[in-house]
Coordinates of N, CA and C in Angstrom, one line a residue:
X1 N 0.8 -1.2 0.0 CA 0.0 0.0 0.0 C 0.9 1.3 0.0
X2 N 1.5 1.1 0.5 CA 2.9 2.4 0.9 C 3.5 2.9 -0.5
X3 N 4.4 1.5 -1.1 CA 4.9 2.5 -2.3 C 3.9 3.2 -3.2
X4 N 2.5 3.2 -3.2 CA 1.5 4.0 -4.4 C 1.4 5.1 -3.7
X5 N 1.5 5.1 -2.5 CA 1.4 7.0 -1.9 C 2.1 8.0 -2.9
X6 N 3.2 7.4 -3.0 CA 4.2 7.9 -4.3 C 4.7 8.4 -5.4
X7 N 3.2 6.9 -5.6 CA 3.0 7.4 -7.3 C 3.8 8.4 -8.4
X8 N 3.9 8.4 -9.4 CA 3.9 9.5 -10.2 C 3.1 9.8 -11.2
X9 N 2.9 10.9 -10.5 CA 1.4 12.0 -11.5 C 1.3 11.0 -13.0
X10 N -0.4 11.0 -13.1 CA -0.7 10.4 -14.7 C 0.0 11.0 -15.7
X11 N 0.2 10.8 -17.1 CA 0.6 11.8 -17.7 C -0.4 12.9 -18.6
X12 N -0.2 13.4 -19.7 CA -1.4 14.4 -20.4 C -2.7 13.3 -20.6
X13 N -3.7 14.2 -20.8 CA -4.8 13.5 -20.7 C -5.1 13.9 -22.8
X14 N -4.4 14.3 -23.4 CA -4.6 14.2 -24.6 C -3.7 14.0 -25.4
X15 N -3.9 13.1 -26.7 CA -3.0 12.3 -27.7 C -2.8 13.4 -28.5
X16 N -1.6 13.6 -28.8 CA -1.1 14.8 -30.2 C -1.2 14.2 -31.4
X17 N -1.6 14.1 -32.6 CA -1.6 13.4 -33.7 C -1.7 14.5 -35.3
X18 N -0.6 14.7 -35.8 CA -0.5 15.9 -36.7 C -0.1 17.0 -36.3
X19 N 0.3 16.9 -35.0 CA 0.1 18.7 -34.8 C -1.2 18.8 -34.0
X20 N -2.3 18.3 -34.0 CA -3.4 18.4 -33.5 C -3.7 18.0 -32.4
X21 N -4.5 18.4 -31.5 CA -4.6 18.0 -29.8 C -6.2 17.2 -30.6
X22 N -6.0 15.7 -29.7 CA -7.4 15.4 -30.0 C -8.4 15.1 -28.4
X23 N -9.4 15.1 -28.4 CA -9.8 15.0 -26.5 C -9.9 13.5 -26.6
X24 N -9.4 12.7 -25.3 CA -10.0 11.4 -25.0 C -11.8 11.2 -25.2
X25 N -11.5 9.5 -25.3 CA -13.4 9.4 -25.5 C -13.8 9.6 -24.1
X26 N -15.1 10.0 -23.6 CA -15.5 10.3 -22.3 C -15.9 8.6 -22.2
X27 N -16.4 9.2 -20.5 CA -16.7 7.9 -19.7 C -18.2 8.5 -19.8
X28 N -19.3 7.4 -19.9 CA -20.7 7.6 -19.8 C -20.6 7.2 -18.1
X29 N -21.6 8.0 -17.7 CA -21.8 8.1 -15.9 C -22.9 8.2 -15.7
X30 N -23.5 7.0 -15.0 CA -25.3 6.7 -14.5 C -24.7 6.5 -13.1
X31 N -25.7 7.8 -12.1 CA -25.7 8.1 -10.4 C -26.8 6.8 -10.5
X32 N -26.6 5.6 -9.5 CA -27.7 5.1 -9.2 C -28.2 5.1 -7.8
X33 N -27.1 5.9 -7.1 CA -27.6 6.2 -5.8 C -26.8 7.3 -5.1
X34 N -27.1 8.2 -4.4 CA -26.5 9.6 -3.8 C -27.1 9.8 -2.7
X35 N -26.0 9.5 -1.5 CA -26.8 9.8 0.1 C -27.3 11.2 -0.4
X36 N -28.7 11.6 1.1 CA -28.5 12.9 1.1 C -27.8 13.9 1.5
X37 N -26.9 13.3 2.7 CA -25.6 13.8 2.7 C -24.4 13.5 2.3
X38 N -23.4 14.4 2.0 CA -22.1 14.2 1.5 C -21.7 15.3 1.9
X39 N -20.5 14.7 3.2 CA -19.2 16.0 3.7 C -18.1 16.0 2.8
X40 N -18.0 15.4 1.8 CA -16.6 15.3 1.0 C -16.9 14.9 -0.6
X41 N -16.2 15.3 -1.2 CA -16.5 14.5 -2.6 C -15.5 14.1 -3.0
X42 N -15.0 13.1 -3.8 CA -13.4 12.3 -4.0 C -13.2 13.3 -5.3
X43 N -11.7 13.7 -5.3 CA -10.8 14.6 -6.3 C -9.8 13.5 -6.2
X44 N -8.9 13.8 -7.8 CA -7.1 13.5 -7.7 C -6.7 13.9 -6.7
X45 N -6.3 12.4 -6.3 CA -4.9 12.5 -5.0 C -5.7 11.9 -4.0
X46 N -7.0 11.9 -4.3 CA -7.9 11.4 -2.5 C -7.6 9.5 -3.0
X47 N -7.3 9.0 -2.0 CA -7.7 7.7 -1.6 C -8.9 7.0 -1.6
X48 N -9.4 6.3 -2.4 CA -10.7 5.5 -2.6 C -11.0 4.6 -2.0
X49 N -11.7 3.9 -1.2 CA -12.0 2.5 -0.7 C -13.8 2.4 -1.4
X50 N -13.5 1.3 -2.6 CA -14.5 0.6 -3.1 C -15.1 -0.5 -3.9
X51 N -16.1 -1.2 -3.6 CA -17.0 -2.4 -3.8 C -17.3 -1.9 -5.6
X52 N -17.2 -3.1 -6.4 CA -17.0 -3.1 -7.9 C -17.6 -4.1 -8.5
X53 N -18.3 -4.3 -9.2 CA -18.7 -5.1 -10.1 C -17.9 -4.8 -11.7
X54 N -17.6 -5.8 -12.7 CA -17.1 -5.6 -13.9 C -17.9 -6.3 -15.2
X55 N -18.1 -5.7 -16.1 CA -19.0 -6.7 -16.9 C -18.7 -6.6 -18.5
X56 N -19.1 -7.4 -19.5 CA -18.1 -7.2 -20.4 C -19.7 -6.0 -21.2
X57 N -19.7 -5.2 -22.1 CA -20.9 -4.8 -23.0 C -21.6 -5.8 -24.1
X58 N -20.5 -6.5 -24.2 CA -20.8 -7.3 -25.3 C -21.7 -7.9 -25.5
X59 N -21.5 -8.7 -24.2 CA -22.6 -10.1 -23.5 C -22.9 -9.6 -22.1
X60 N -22.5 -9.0 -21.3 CA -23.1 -9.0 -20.1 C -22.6 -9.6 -19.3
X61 N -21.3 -10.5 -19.6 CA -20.8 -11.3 -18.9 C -19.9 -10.8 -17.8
X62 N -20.2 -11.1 -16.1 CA -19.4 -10.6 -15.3 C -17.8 -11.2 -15.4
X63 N -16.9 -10.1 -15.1 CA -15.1 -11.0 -15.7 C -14.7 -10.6 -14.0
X64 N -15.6 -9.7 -13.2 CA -14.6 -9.8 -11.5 C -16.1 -9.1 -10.8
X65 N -15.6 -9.4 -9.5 CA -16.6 -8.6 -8.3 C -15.9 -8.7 -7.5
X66 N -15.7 -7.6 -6.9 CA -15.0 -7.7 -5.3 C -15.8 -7.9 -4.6
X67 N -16.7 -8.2 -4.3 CA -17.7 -8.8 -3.2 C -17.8 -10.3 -3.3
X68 N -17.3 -10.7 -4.8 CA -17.9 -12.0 -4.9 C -16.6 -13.0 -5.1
X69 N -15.5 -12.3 -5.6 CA -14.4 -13.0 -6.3 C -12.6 -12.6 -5.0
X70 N -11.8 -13.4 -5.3 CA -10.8 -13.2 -4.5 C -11.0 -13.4 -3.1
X71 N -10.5 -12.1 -2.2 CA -10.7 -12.3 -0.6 C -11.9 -11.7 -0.4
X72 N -12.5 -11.3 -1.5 CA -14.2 -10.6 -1.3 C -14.1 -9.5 -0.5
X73 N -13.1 -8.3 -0.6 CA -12.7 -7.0 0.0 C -13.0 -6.4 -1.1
X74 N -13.1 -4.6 -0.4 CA -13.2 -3.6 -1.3 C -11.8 -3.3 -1.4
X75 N -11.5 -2.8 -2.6 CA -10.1 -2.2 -3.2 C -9.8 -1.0 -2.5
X76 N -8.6 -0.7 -2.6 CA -7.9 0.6 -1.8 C -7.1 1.2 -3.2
X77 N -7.5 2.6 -3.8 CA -6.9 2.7 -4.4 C -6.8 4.5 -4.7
X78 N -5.2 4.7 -5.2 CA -5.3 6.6 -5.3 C -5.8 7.0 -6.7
X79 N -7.2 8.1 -6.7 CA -7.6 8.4 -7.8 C -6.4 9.6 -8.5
X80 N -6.8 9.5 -9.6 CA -6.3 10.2 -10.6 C -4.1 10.0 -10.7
X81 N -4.0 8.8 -10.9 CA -2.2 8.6 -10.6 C -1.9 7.5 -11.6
X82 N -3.0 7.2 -12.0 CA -3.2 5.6 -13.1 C -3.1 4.4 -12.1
X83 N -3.6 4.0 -10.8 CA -3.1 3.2 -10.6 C -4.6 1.7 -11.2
X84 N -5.7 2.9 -11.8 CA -6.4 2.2 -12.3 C -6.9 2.3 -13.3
X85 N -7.7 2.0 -14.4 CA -7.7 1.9 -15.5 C -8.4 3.9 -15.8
X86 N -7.7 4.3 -16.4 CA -8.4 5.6 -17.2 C -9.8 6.1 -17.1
X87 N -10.6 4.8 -17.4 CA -12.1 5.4 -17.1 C -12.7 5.8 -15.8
X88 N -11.6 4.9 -15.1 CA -12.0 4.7 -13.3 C -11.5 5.8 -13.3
X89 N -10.1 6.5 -13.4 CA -9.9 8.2 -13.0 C -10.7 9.1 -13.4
X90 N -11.5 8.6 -14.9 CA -12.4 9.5 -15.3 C -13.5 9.8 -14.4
X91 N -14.1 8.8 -14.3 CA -15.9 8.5 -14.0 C -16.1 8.4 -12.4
X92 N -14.9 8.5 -11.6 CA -14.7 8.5 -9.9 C -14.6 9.6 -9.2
X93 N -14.3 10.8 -10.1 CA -14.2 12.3 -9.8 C -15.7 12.9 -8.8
X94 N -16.0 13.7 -8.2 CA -16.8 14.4 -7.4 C -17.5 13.1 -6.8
X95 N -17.6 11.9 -6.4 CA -18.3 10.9 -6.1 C -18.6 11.6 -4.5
X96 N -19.2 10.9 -3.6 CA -19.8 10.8 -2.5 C -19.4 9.4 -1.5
X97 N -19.0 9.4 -0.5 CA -18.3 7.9 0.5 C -20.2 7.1 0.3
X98 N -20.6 6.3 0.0 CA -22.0 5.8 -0.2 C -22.4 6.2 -1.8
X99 N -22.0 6.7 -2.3 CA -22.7 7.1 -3.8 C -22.3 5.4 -4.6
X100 N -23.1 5.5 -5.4 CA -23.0 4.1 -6.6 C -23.0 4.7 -7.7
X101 N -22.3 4.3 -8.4 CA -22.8 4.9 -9.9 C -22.3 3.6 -11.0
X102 N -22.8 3.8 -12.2 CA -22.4 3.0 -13.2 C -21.7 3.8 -14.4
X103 N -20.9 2.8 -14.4 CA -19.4 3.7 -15.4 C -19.5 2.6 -16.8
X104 N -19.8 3.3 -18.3 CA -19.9 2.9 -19.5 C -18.5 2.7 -19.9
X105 N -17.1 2.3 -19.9 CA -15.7 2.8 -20.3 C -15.4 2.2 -21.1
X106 N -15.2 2.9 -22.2 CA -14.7 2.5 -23.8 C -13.7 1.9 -23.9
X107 N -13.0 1.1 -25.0 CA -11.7 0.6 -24.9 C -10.7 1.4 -24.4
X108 N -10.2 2.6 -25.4 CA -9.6 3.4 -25.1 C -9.2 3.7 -23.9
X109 N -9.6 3.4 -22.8 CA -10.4 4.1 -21.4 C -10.4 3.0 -20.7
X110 N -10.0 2.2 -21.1 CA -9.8 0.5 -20.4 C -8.8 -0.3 -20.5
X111 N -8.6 -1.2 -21.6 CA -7.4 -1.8 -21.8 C -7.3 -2.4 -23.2
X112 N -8.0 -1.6 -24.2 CA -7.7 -1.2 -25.5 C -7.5 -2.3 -26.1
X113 N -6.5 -2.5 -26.8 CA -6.4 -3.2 -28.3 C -5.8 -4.8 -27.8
X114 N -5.2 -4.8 -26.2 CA -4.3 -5.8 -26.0 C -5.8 -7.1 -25.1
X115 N -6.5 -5.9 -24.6 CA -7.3 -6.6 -23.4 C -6.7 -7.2 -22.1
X116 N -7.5 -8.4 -21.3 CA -6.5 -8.6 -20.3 C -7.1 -9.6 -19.6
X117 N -6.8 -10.4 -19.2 CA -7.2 -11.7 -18.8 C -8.4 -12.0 -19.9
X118 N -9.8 -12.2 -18.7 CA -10.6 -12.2 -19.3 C -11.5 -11.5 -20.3
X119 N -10.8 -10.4 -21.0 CA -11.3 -9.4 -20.9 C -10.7 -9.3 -22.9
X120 N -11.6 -9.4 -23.6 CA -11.1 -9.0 -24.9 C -10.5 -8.3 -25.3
X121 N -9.7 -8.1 -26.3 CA -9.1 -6.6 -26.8 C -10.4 -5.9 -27.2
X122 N -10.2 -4.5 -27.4 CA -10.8 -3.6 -28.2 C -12.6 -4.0 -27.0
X123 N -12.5 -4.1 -26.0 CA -14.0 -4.4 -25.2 C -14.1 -3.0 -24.3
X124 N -15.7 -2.5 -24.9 CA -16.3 -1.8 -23.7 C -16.5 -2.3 -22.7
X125 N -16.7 -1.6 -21.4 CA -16.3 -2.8 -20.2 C -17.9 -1.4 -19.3
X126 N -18.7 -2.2 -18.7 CA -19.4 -1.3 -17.7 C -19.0 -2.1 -16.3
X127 N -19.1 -0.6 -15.3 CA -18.6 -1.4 -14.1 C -19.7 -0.5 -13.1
X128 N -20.5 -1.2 -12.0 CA -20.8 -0.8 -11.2 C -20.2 -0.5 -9.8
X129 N -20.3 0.8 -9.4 CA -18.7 0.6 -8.1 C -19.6 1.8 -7.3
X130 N -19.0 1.2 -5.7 CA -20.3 2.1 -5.1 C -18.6 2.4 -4.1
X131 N -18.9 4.1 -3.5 CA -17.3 4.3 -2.9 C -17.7 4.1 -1.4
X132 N -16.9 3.3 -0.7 CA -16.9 3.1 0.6 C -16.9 4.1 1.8
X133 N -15.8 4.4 1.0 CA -14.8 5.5 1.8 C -13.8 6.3 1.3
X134 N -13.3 7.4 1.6 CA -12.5 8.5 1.2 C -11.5 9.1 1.9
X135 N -10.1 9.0 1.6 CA -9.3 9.4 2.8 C -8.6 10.6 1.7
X136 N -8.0 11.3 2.5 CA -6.6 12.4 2.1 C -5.7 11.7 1.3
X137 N -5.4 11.8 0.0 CA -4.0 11.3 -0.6 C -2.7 11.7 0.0
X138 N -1.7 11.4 -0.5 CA -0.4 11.9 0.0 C 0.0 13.0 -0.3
X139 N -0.7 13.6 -1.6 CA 0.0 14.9 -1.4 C -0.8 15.8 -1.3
X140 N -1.7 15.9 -0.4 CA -3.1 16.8 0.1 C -2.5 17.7 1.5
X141 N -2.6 18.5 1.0 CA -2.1 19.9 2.5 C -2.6 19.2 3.6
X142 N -3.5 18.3 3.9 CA -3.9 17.8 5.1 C -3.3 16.5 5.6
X143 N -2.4 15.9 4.5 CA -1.1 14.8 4.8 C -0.1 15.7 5.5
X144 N 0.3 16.2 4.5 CA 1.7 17.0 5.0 C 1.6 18.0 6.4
X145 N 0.4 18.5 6.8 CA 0.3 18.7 8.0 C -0.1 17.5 9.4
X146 N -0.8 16.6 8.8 CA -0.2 15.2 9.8 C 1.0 14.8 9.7
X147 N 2.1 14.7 8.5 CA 3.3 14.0 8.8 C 4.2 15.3 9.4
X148 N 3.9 16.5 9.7 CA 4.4 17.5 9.7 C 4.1 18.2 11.6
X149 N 5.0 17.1 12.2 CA 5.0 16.8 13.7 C 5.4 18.2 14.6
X150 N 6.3 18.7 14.0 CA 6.8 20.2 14.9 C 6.2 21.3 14.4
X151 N 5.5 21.1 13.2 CA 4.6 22.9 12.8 C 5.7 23.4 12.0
X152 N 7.1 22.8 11.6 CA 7.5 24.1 10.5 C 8.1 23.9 9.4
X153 N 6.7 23.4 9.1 CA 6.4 23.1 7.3 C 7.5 23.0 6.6
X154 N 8.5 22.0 7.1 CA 9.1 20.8 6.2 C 9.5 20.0 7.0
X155 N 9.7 18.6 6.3 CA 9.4 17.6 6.6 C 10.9 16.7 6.8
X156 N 11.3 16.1 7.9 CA 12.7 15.5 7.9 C 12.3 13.8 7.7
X157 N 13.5 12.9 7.5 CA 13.5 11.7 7.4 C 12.8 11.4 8.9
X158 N 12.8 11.5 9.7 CA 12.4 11.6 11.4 C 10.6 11.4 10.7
X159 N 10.4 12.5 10.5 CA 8.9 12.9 10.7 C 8.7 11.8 9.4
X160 N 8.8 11.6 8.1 CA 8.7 10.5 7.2 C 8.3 9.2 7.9
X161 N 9.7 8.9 8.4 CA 9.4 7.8 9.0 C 8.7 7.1 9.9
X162 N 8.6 8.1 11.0 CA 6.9 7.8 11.5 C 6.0 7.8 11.1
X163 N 5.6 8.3 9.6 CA 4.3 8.3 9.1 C 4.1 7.2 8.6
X164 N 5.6 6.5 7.8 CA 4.9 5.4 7.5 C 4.9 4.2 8.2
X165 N 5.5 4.2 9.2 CA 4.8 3.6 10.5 C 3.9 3.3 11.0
X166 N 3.3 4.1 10.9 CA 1.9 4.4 11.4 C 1.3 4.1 10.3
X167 N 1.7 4.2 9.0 CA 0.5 3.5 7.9 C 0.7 2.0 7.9
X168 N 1.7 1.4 8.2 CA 1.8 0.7 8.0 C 0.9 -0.3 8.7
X169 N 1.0 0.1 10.2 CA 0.4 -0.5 11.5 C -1.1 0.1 11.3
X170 N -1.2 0.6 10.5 CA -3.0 1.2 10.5 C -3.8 0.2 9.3
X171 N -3.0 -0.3 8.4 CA -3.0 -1.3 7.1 C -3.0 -2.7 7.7
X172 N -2.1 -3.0 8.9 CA -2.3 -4.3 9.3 C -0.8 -5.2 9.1
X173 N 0.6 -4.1 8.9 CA 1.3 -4.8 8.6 C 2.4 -3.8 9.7
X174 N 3.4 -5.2 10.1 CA 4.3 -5.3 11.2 C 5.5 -4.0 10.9
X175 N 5.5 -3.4 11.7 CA 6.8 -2.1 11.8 C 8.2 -2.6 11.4
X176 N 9.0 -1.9 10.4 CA 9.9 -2.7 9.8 C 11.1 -1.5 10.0
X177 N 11.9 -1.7 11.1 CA 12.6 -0.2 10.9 C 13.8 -0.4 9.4
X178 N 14.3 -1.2 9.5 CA 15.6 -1.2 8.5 C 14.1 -1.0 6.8
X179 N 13.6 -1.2 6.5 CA 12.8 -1.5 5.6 C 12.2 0.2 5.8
X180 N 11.7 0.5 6.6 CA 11.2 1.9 6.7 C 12.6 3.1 5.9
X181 N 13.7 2.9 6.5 CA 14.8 3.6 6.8 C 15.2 3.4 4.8
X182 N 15.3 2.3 4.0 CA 14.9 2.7 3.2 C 14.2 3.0 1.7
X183 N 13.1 3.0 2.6 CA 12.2 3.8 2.0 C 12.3 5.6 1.9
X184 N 12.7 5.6 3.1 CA 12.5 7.5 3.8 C 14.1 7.4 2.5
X185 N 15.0 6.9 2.6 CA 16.3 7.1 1.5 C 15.9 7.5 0.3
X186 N 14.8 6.2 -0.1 CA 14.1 6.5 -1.6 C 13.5 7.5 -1.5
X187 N 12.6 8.1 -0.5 CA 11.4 8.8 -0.6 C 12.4 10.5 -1.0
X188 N 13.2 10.8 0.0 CA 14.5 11.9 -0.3 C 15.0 12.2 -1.3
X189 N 15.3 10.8 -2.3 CA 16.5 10.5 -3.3 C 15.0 11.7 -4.1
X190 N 13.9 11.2 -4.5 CA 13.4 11.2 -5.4 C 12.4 12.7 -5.0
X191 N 12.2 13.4 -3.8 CA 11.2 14.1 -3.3 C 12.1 16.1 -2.7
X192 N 13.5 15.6 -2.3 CA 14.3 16.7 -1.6 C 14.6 17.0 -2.8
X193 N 14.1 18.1 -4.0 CA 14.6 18.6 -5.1 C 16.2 19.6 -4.8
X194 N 16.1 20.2 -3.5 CA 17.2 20.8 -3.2 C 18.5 20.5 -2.4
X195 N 18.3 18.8 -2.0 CA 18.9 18.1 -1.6 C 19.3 18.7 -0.1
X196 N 18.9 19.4 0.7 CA 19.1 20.2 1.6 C 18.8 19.5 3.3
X197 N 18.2 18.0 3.0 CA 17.8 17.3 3.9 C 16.7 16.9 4.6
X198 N 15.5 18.4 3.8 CA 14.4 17.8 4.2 C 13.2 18.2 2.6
X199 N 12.0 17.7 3.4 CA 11.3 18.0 1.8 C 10.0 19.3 3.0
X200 N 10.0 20.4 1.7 CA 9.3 21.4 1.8 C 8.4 21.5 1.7
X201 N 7.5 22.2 2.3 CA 5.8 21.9 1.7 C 5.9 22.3 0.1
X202 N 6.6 22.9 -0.7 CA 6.4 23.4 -1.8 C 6.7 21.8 -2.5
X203 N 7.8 21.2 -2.0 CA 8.4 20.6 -3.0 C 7.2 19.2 -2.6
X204 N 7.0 18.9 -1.7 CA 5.3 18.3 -1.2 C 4.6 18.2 -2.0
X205 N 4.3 19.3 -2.2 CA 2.9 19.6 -3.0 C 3.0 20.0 -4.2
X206 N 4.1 20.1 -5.1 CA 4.1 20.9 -5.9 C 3.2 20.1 -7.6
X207 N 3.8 18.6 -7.4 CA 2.7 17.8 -8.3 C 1.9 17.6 -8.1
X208 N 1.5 17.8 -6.5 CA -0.3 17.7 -6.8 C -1.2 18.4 -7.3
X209 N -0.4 20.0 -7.4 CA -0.7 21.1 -7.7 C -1.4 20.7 -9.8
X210 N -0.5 20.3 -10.0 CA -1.0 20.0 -11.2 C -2.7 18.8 -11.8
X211 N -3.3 18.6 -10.5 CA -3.9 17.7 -10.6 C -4.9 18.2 -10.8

């Protein structure tokens, strides 16, 4: 769960072809259900926890369910980073923790020309997915002020490394100091743009900024 905090930002959301910008195919989006309340709505960068159905358009044939198939858990996953298929970053945006909706996603927007397991090339795919839950991603001003232990907005290997400690142990998995130690190495190598020893709120935030 830890290394996708990390991620690296999706890339452009449109193909250049001639010189020409062309737009991606959209995601078709049916609300099939919306509490009446909603304190949050999921954006890029928030953390997703959610229950899925997948089905092919062709035939109707179910190819996964997380309720039904595997360990029968809902998925934990960061919107907008690719760590899911395109349509899902498309069609997951302003959702509600209890909203359902049904997502129409075109090849393009899926897994295209190669397909994937069970799953044809060149297949529309609809998926019903209802959101569990919604947490802060990692690079949300509201992370960096949790991992951000003394108040002066930057961040040392010290303060890192407790946080992911604490994710770790909040996930269900055993404290590993040498394994923590490096990570926070990697996390520096790739995050301290000024090499200066610690990471900045700027340098923090500065890709999520683009999201």
């Amino acid at each position: 769960m830890i290394p996708e905090l990390w991620a690296c930002i999706f890339s452009a959301l449109f193909f250049y072809v001639d010189g020409a910008k062309l737009p991606e195919p959209e995601v078709k989006i049916e609300v099939l259900y919306k509490p009446f309340l909603c304190h949050r709505k999921s954006k890029y960068g928030d953390i997703l926890l959610v229950h899925y159905e997948g089905f092919l358009e062709s035939n109707g044939t179910m190819f996964h369910s997380s309720r039904h198939h595997g360990d029968k858990n809902p998925v934990w996953f960061t919107l907008g980073i690719r760590e899911v298929i395109k349509g899902w970053d498309k069609g997951l945006q302003g959702m509600c923790a209890g909203e359902k909706r049904k997502l129409t996603v075109p090849p393009a927007l899926a897994y295209g020309k190669e397909g994937k397991g069970k799953i044809p090339p060149e297949s529309t795919l609809i998926f019903d997915i209802e959101i569990i839950e919604i947490r802060n991603g990692p690079r949300s001003h509201e992370s960096f002020q949790e991992m951000d232990l003394n108040d002066d907005w930057k961040l040392s290997k010290a303060e890192v490394k407790e946080y992911l400690r604490k994710e770790f142990e909040r996930h269900g998995y055993a404290a590993n100091d040498t394994h923590h130690e490096v990570m926070v190495e990697d996390i520096f190598q790739k995050e301290d743009e000024d090499n200066d020893g610690f990471i900045s709120a700027r340098e923090f935030t500065y890709k999520h900024d683009e999201l």
